[in-house]
mmCIF file with all atom_site columns, C-alpha atoms in Angstrom:
data_model
loop_
_atom_site.group_PDB
_atom_site.id
_atom_site.type_symbol
_atom_site.label_atom_id
_atom_site.label_alt_id
_atom_site.label_comp_id
_atom_site.label_asym_id
_atom_site.label_entity_id
_atom_site.label_seq_id
_atom_site.pdbx_PDB_ins_code
_atom_site.Cartn_x
_atom_site.Cartn_y
_atom_site.Cartn_z
_atom_site.occupancy
_atom_site.B_iso_or_equiv
_atom_site.pdbx_formal_charge
_atom_site.auth_seq_id
_atom_site.auth_comp_id
_atom_site.auth_asym_id
_atom_site.auth_atom_id
_atom_site.pdbx_PDB_model_num
ATOM 1   C CA . MET A 1 1   ? 72.310 -61.606 -65.440 1.00 0.00 ? 1   MET A CA 1
ATOM 2   C CA . VAL A 1 2   ? 75.746 -63.217 -65.474 1.00 0.00 ? 2   VAL A CA 1
ATOM 3   C CA . LEU A 1 3   ? 75.841 -63.605 -61.686 1.00 0.00 ? 3   LEU A CA 1
ATOM 4   C CA . ARG A 1 4   ? 72.604 -65.609 -61.666 1.00 0.00 ? 4   ARG A CA 1
ATOM 5   C CA . THR A 1 5   ? 74.070 -67.881 -64.343 1.00 0.00 ? 5   THR A CA 1
ATOM 6   C CA . TYR A 1 6   ? 77.157 -68.536 -62.222 1.00 0.00 ? 6   TYR A CA 1
ATOM 7   C CA . GLU A 1 7   ? 74.887 -69.182 -59.249 1.00 0.00 ? 7   GLU A CA 1
ATOM 8   C CA . GLY A 1 8   ? 72.797 -71.676 -61.224 1.00 0.00 ? 8   GLY A CA 1
ATOM 9   C CA . LEU A 1 9   ? 75.942 -73.445 -62.407 1.00 0.00 ? 9   LEU A CA 1
ATOM 10  C CA . LYS A 1 10  ? 77.279 -73.477 -58.822 1.00 0.00 ? 10  LYS A CA 1
ATOM 11  C CA . LYS A 1 11  ? 80.394 -71.576 -59.922 1.00 0.00 ? 11  LYS A CA 1
ATOM 12  C CA . PHE A 1 12  ? 80.511 -69.558 -56.752 1.00 0.00 ? 12  PHE A CA 1
ATOM 13  C CA . GLN A 1 13  ? 84.177 -68.521 -56.929 1.00 0.00 ? 13  GLN A CA 1
ATOM 14  C CA . GLN A 1 14  ? 83.589 -67.027 -60.385 1.00 0.00 ? 14  GLN A CA 1
ATOM 15  C CA . MET A 1 15  ? 80.362 -65.454 -59.141 1.00 0.00 ? 15  MET A CA 1
ATOM 16  C CA . LEU A 1 16  ? 82.235 -63.814 -56.274 1.00 0.00 ? 16  LEU A CA 1
ATOM 17  C CA . LYS A 1 17  ? 85.060 -62.606 -58.498 1.00 0.00 ? 17  LYS A CA 1
ATOM 18  C CA . THR A 1 18  ? 82.668 -61.044 -61.007 1.00 0.00 ? 18  THR A CA 1
ATOM 19  C CA . ALA A 1 19  ? 80.435 -59.522 -58.305 1.00 0.00 ? 19  ALA A CA 1
ATOM 20  C CA . THR A 1 20  ? 83.488 -58.024 -56.613 1.00 0.00 ? 20  THR A CA 1
ATOM 21  C CA . LEU A 1 21  ? 84.687 -56.445 -59.862 1.00 0.00 ? 21  LEU A CA 1
ATOM 22  C CA . TRP A 1 22  ? 81.261 -54.931 -60.493 1.00 0.00 ? 22  TRP A CA 1
ATOM 23  C CA . TYR A 1 23  ? 80.883 -53.846 -56.872 1.00 0.00 ? 23  TYR A CA 1
ATOM 24  C CA . GLN A 1 24  ? 84.140 -51.887 -57.073 1.00 0.00 ? 24  GLN A CA 1
ATOM 25  C CA . ARG A 1 25  ? 82.954 -49.854 -60.056 1.00 0.00 ? 25  ARG A CA 1
ATOM 26  C CA . PRO A 1 26  ? 81.832 -46.313 -59.212 1.00 0.00 ? 26  PRO A CA 1
ATOM 27  C CA . GLY A 1 27  ? 78.133 -46.081 -58.403 1.00 0.00 ? 27  GLY A CA 1
ATOM 28  C CA . ASN A 1 28  ? 77.575 -49.805 -57.833 1.00 0.00 ? 28  ASN A CA 1
ATOM 29  C CA . SER A 1 29  ? 78.100 -49.982 -54.066 1.00 0.00 ? 29  SER A CA 1
ATOM 30  C CA . GLY A 1 30  ? 74.436 -49.109 -53.449 1.00 0.00 ? 30  GLY A CA 1
ATOM 31  C CA . ASN A 1 31  ? 72.984 -51.554 -55.967 1.00 0.00 ? 31  ASN A CA 1
ATOM 32  C CA . ILE A 1 32  ? 70.925 -53.851 -53.733 1.00 0.00 ? 32  ILE A CA 1
ATOM 33  C CA . GLN A 1 33  ? 70.683 -56.688 -56.261 1.00 0.00 ? 33  GLN A CA 1
ATOM 34  C CA . LEU A 1 34  ? 74.450 -56.674 -56.694 1.00 0.00 ? 34  LEU A CA 1
ATOM 35  C CA . LEU A 1 35  ? 74.979 -56.500 -52.924 1.00 0.00 ? 35  LEU A CA 1
ATOM 36  C CA . HIS A 1 36  ? 72.594 -59.405 -52.446 1.00 0.00 ? 36  HIS A CA 1
ATOM 37  C CA . LEU A 1 37  ? 74.243 -61.563 -55.110 1.00 0.00 ? 37  LEU A CA 1
ATOM 38  C CA . ARG A 1 38  ? 77.698 -60.777 -53.757 1.00 0.00 ? 38  ARG A CA 1
ATOM 39  C CA . GLY A 1 39  ? 76.405 -61.800 -50.332 1.00 0.00 ? 39  GLY A CA 1
ATOM 40  C CA . VAL A 1 40  ? 75.196 -65.098 -51.795 1.00 0.00 ? 40  VAL A CA 1
ATOM 41  C CA . ALA A 1 41  ? 78.599 -65.676 -53.398 1.00 0.00 ? 41  ALA A CA 1
ATOM 42  C CA . LEU A 1 42  ? 80.382 -64.903 -50.126 1.00 0.00 ? 42  LEU A CA 1
ATOM 43  C CA . TYR A 1 43  ? 78.080 -67.288 -48.276 1.00 0.00 ? 43  TYR A CA 1
ATOM 44  C CA . LYS A 1 44  ? 78.557 -70.090 -50.789 1.00 0.00 ? 44  LYS A CA 1
ATOM 45  C CA . THR A 1 45  ? 82.346 -69.703 -50.666 1.00 0.00 ? 45  THR A CA 1
ATOM 46  C CA . GLY A 1 46  ? 82.428 -70.000 -46.887 1.00 0.00 ? 46  GLY A CA 1
ATOM 47  C CA . ASN A 1 47  ? 82.493 -66.374 -45.742 1.00 0.00 ? 47  ASN A CA 1
ATOM 48  C CA . SER A 1 48  ? 79.258 -66.182 -43.767 1.00 0.00 ? 48  SER A CA 1
ATOM 49  C CA . ALA A 1 49  ? 80.341 -63.177 -41.702 1.00 0.00 ? 49  ALA A CA 1
ATOM 50  C CA . MET A 1 50  ? 80.886 -60.984 -44.774 1.00 0.00 ? 50  MET A CA 1
ATOM 51  C CA . ALA A 1 51  ? 77.722 -62.362 -46.357 1.00 0.00 ? 51  ALA A CA 1
ATOM 52  C CA . LEU A 1 52  ? 75.730 -61.271 -43.298 1.00 0.00 ? 52  LEU A CA 1
ATOM 53  C CA . ARG A 1 53  ? 77.172 -57.755 -43.614 1.00 0.00 ? 53  ARG A CA 1
ATOM 54  C CA . HIS A 1 54  ? 76.089 -57.602 -47.254 1.00 0.00 ? 54  HIS A CA 1
ATOM 55  C CA . PHE A 1 55  ? 72.564 -58.759 -46.434 1.00 0.00 ? 55  PHE A CA 1
ATOM 56  C CA . GLN A 1 56  ? 72.423 -56.181 -43.617 1.00 0.00 ? 56  GLN A CA 1
ATOM 57  C CA . MET A 1 57  ? 73.431 -53.419 -46.065 1.00 0.00 ? 57  MET A CA 1
ATOM 58  C CA . VAL A 1 58  ? 70.680 -54.527 -48.440 1.00 0.00 ? 58  VAL A CA 1
ATOM 59  C CA . LEU A 1 59  ? 68.108 -54.610 -45.654 1.00 0.00 ? 59  LEU A CA 1
ATOM 60  C CA . ARG A 1 60  ? 69.104 -51.149 -44.403 1.00 0.00 ? 60  ARG A CA 1
ATOM 61  C CA . SER A 1 61  ? 68.358 -49.760 -47.866 1.00 0.00 ? 61  SER A CA 1
ATOM 62  C CA . SER A 1 62  ? 65.413 -52.008 -48.624 1.00 0.00 ? 62  SER A CA 1
ATOM 63  C CA . PRO A 1 63  ? 63.946 -53.645 -45.494 1.00 0.00 ? 63  PRO A CA 1
ATOM 64  C CA . ASP A 1 64  ? 61.411 -55.630 -47.518 1.00 0.00 ? 64  ASP A CA 1
ATOM 65  C CA . TYR A 1 65  ? 63.962 -57.311 -49.816 1.00 0.00 ? 65  TYR A CA 1
ATOM 66  C CA . THR A 1 66  ? 62.765 -60.860 -49.156 1.00 0.00 ? 66  THR A CA 1
ATOM 67  C CA . LEU A 1 67  ? 65.720 -62.687 -50.685 1.00 0.00 ? 67  LEU A CA 1
ATOM 68  C CA . SER A 1 68  ? 68.174 -60.970 -48.344 1.00 0.00 ? 68  SER A CA 1
ATOM 69  C CA . GLN A 1 69  ? 65.827 -61.423 -45.382 1.00 0.00 ? 69  GLN A CA 1
ATOM 70  C CA . ASN A 1 70  ? 65.726 -65.162 -46.056 1.00 0.00 ? 70  ASN A CA 1
ATOM 71  C CA . MET A 1 71  ? 69.493 -65.483 -46.471 1.00 0.00 ? 71  MET A CA 1
ATOM 72  C CA . PHE A 1 72  ? 70.124 -63.438 -43.327 1.00 0.00 ? 72  PHE A CA 1
ATOM 73  C CA . ARG A 1 73  ? 67.774 -65.665 -41.311 1.00 0.00 ? 73  ARG A CA 1
ATOM 74  C CA . LEU A 1 74  ? 69.261 -68.847 -42.766 1.00 0.00 ? 74  LEU A CA 1
ATOM 75  C CA . ILE A 1 75  ? 72.833 -67.906 -41.875 1.00 0.00 ? 75  ILE A CA 1
ATOM 76  C CA . LYS A 1 76  ? 71.811 -66.831 -38.375 1.00 0.00 ? 76  LYS A CA 1
ATOM 77  C CA . LYS A 1 77  ? 69.951 -70.125 -37.860 1.00 0.00 ? 77  LYS A CA 1
ATOM 78  C CA . MET A 1 78  ? 72.943 -72.160 -39.075 1.00 0.00 ? 78  MET A CA 1
ATOM 79  C CA . ASP A 1 79  ? 75.387 -70.208 -36.935 1.00 0.00 ? 79  ASP A CA 1
ATOM 80  C CA . ARG A 1 80  ? 73.171 -70.549 -33.845 1.00 0.00 ? 80  ARG A CA 1
ATOM 81  C CA . ALA A 1 81  ? 72.851 -74.320 -34.322 1.00 0.00 ? 81  ALA A CA 1
ATOM 82  C CA . LYS A 1 82  ? 76.604 -74.734 -34.825 1.00 0.00 ? 82  LYS A CA 1
ATOM 83  C CA . ALA A 1 83  ? 77.388 -72.535 -31.808 1.00 0.00 ? 83  ALA A CA 1
ATOM 84  C CA . SER A 1 84  ? 74.927 -74.529 -29.724 1.00 0.00 ? 84  SER A CA 1
ATOM 85  C CA . GLY A 1 85  ? 76.643 -77.760 -30.781 1.00 0.00 ? 85  GLY A CA 1
ATOM 86  C CA . THR A 1 86  ? 80.022 -76.339 -29.861 1.00 0.00 ? 86  THR A CA 1
ATOM 87  C CA . SER A 1 87  ? 78.736 -75.184 -26.485 1.00 0.00 ? 87  SER A CA 1
ATOM 88  C CA . GLU A 1 88  ? 77.192 -78.587 -25.754 1.00 0.00 ? 88  GLU A CA 1
ATOM 89  C CA . PHE A 1 89  ? 80.382 -80.337 -26.838 1.00 0.00 ? 89  PHE A CA 1
ATOM 90  C CA . LYS A 1 90  ? 82.463 -78.198 -24.481 1.00 0.00 ? 90  LYS A CA 1
ATOM 91  C CA . ALA A 1 91  ? 79.989 -79.024 -21.692 1.00 0.00 ? 91  ALA A CA 1
ATOM 92  C CA . ARG A 1 92  ? 80.494 -82.726 -22.511 1.00 0.00 ? 92  ARG A CA 1
ATOM 93  C CA . LYS A 1 93  ? 76.859 -83.101 -23.522 1.00 0.00 ? 93  LYS A CA 1
ATOM 94  C CA . TYR A 1 94  ? 77.760 -85.040 -26.628 1.00 0.00 ? 94  TYR A CA 1
ATOM 95  C CA . GLN A 1 95  ? 74.304 -86.235 -27.690 1.00 0.00 ? 95  GLN A CA 1
ATOM 96  C CA . GLU A 1 96  ? 72.993 -82.674 -27.452 1.00 0.00 ? 96  GLU A CA 1
ATOM 97  C CA . ALA A 1 97  ? 75.989 -81.553 -29.511 1.00 0.00 ? 97  ALA A CA 1
ATOM 98  C CA . VAL A 1 98  ? 75.187 -84.175 -32.161 1.00 0.00 ? 98  VAL A CA 1
ATOM 99  C CA . ASP A 1 99  ? 71.567 -83.012 -32.236 1.00 0.00 ? 99  ASP A CA 1
ATOM 100 C CA . ALA A 1 100 ? 72.595 -79.360 -32.642 1.00 0.00 ? 100 ALA A CA 1
ATOM 101 C CA . TYR A 1 101 ? 75.134 -80.170 -35.349 1.00 0.00 ? 101 TYR A CA 1
ATOM 102 C CA . THR A 1 102 ? 72.529 -82.266 -37.169 1.00 0.00 ? 102 THR A CA 1
ATOM 103 C CA . THR A 1 103 ? 70.137 -79.306 -37.054 1.00 0.00 ? 103 THR A CA 1
ATOM 104 C CA . ALA A 1 104 ? 72.868 -77.100 -38.528 1.00 0.00 ? 104 ALA A CA 1
ATOM 105 C CA . LEU A 1 105 ? 73.481 -79.620 -41.320 1.00 0.00 ? 105 LEU A CA 1
ATOM 106 C CA . GLU A 1 106 ? 69.784 -79.697 -42.193 1.00 0.00 ? 106 GLU A CA 1
ATOM 107 C CA . CYS A 1 107 ? 69.552 -75.894 -42.618 1.00 0.00 ? 107 CYS A CA 1
ATOM 108 C CA . ASP A 1 108 ? 71.234 -75.819 -46.027 1.00 0.00 ? 108 ASP A CA 1
ATOM 109 C CA . PRO A 1 109 ? 72.390 -79.188 -47.371 1.00 0.00 ? 109 PRO A CA 1
ATOM 110 C CA . ASP A 1 110 ? 73.955 -77.440 -50.384 1.00 0.00 ? 110 ASP A CA 1
ATOM 111 C CA . ASN A 1 111 ? 76.453 -75.370 -48.366 1.00 0.00 ? 111 ASN A CA 1
ATOM 112 C CA . LYS A 1 112 ? 79.336 -77.789 -48.660 1.00 0.00 ? 112 LYS A CA 1
ATOM 113 C CA . ILE A 1 113 ? 81.983 -75.686 -46.926 1.00 0.00 ? 113 ILE A CA 1
ATOM 114 C CA . PHE A 1 114 ? 79.907 -75.021 -43.806 1.00 0.00 ? 114 PHE A CA 1
ATOM 115 C CA . ASN A 1 115 ? 78.553 -78.562 -43.705 1.00 0.00 ? 115 ASN A CA 1
ATOM 116 C CA . ALA A 1 116 ? 82.000 -80.149 -43.999 1.00 0.00 ? 116 ALA A CA 1
ATOM 117 C CA . ALA A 1 117 ? 83.100 -78.342 -40.836 1.00 0.00 ? 117 ALA A CA 1
ATOM 118 C CA . VAL A 1 118 ? 79.876 -79.196 -38.992 1.00 0.00 ? 118 VAL A CA 1
ATOM 119 C CA . ALA A 1 119 ? 80.035 -82.861 -40.044 1.00 0.00 ? 119 ALA A CA 1
ATOM 120 C CA . SER A 1 120 ? 83.574 -82.979 -38.665 1.00 0.00 ? 120 SER A CA 1
ATOM 121 C CA . ASN A 1 121 ? 82.391 -81.518 -35.361 1.00 0.00 ? 121 ASN A CA 1
ATOM 122 C CA . ARG A 1 122 ? 79.552 -84.024 -35.226 1.00 0.00 ? 122 ARG A CA 1
ATOM 123 C CA . ALA A 1 123 ? 82.031 -86.842 -35.889 1.00 0.00 ? 123 ALA A CA 1
ATOM 124 C CA . ALA A 1 124 ? 84.098 -85.664 -32.916 1.00 0.00 ? 124 ALA A CA 1
ATOM 125 C CA . ALA A 1 125 ? 81.018 -85.842 -30.692 1.00 0.00 ? 125 ALA A CA 1
ATOM 126 C CA . TYR A 1 126 ? 80.269 -89.358 -31.927 1.00 0.00 ? 126 TYR A CA 1
ATOM 127 C CA . MET A 1 127 ? 83.852 -90.318 -31.158 1.00 0.00 ? 127 MET A CA 1
ATOM 128 C CA . LYS A 1 128 ? 83.516 -89.048 -27.583 1.00 0.00 ? 128 LYS A CA 1
ATOM 129 C CA . MET A 1 129 ? 80.378 -91.219 -27.211 1.00 0.00 ? 129 MET A CA 1
ATOM 130 C CA . LYS A 1 130 ? 82.191 -94.205 -28.774 1.00 0.00 ? 130 LYS A CA 1
ATOM 131 C CA . LYS A 1 131 ? 79.523 -94.461 -31.490 1.00 0.00 ? 131 LYS A CA 1
ATOM 132 C CA . TYR A 1 132 ? 81.939 -95.575 -34.161 1.00 0.00 ? 132 TYR A CA 1
ATOM 133 C CA . LYS A 1 133 ? 79.394 -96.461 -36.857 1.00 0.00 ? 133 LYS A CA 1
ATOM 134 C CA . ASP A 1 134 ? 77.898 -92.985 -36.576 1.00 0.00 ? 134 ASP A CA 1
ATOM 135 C CA . LEU A 1 135 ? 81.399 -91.521 -36.504 1.00 0.00 ? 135 LEU A CA 1
ATOM 136 C CA . LEU A 1 136 ? 82.220 -93.291 -39.756 1.00 0.00 ? 136 LEU A CA 1
ATOM 137 C CA . GLN A 1 137 ? 78.990 -92.110 -41.378 1.00 0.00 ? 137 GLN A CA 1
ATOM 138 C CA . SER A 1 138 ? 79.591 -88.506 -40.300 1.00 0.00 ? 138 SER A CA 1
ATOM 139 C CA . THR A 1 139 ? 83.154 -88.693 -41.603 1.00 0.00 ? 139 THR A CA 1
ATOM 140 C CA . ARG A 1 140 ? 81.874 -89.991 -44.946 1.00 0.00 ? 140 ARG A CA 1
ATOM 141 C CA . CYS A 1 141 ? 79.377 -87.138 -44.972 1.00 0.00 ? 141 CYS A CA 1
ATOM 142 C CA . ARG A 1 142 ? 82.261 -84.671 -44.497 1.00 0.00 ? 142 ARG A CA 1
ATOM 143 C CA . ILE A 1 143 ? 84.198 -86.256 -47.359 1.00 0.00 ? 143 ILE A CA 1
ATOM 144 C CA . ASP A 1 144 ? 81.120 -86.058 -49.598 1.00 0.00 ? 144 ASP A CA 1
ATOM 145 C CA . PHE A 1 145 ? 80.796 -82.353 -48.845 1.00 0.00 ? 145 PHE A CA 1
ATOM 146 C CA . LEU A 1 146 ? 84.414 -81.772 -49.763 1.00 0.00 ? 146 LEU A CA 1
ATOM 147 C CA . SER A 1 147 ? 84.337 -83.662 -53.067 1.00 0.00 ? 147 SER A CA 1
#
């Protein structure tokens, strides 16, 4: 399938564009494979909220669709870790924030958009702790995700 090829080539914008065109065709809105792949494309292009909705639609129709189950759990885990880091940061528990952000980064090292934001948050926590070497490393990590 063309969408799997785009996914393998990491051409997620093209994957999303193509999946959206196919999704809009009459009769395709209930195609669980298409919904799943569009969810993957949304996730990889930084739209986790819409991706979650797509995986939920798949799982409503086919509760045992393992690929969507796994993606749904992954996004939830990443979002929980990031939210925990943000909460700890606001509570001025900077080491706990760093730990939570690091957990979020480890969930899916290939999600560059999500990880760039999390690495930036982690860098801010390092800055508050005056751990400048770690701050520099986290900033480099963010730059690597963006390039």
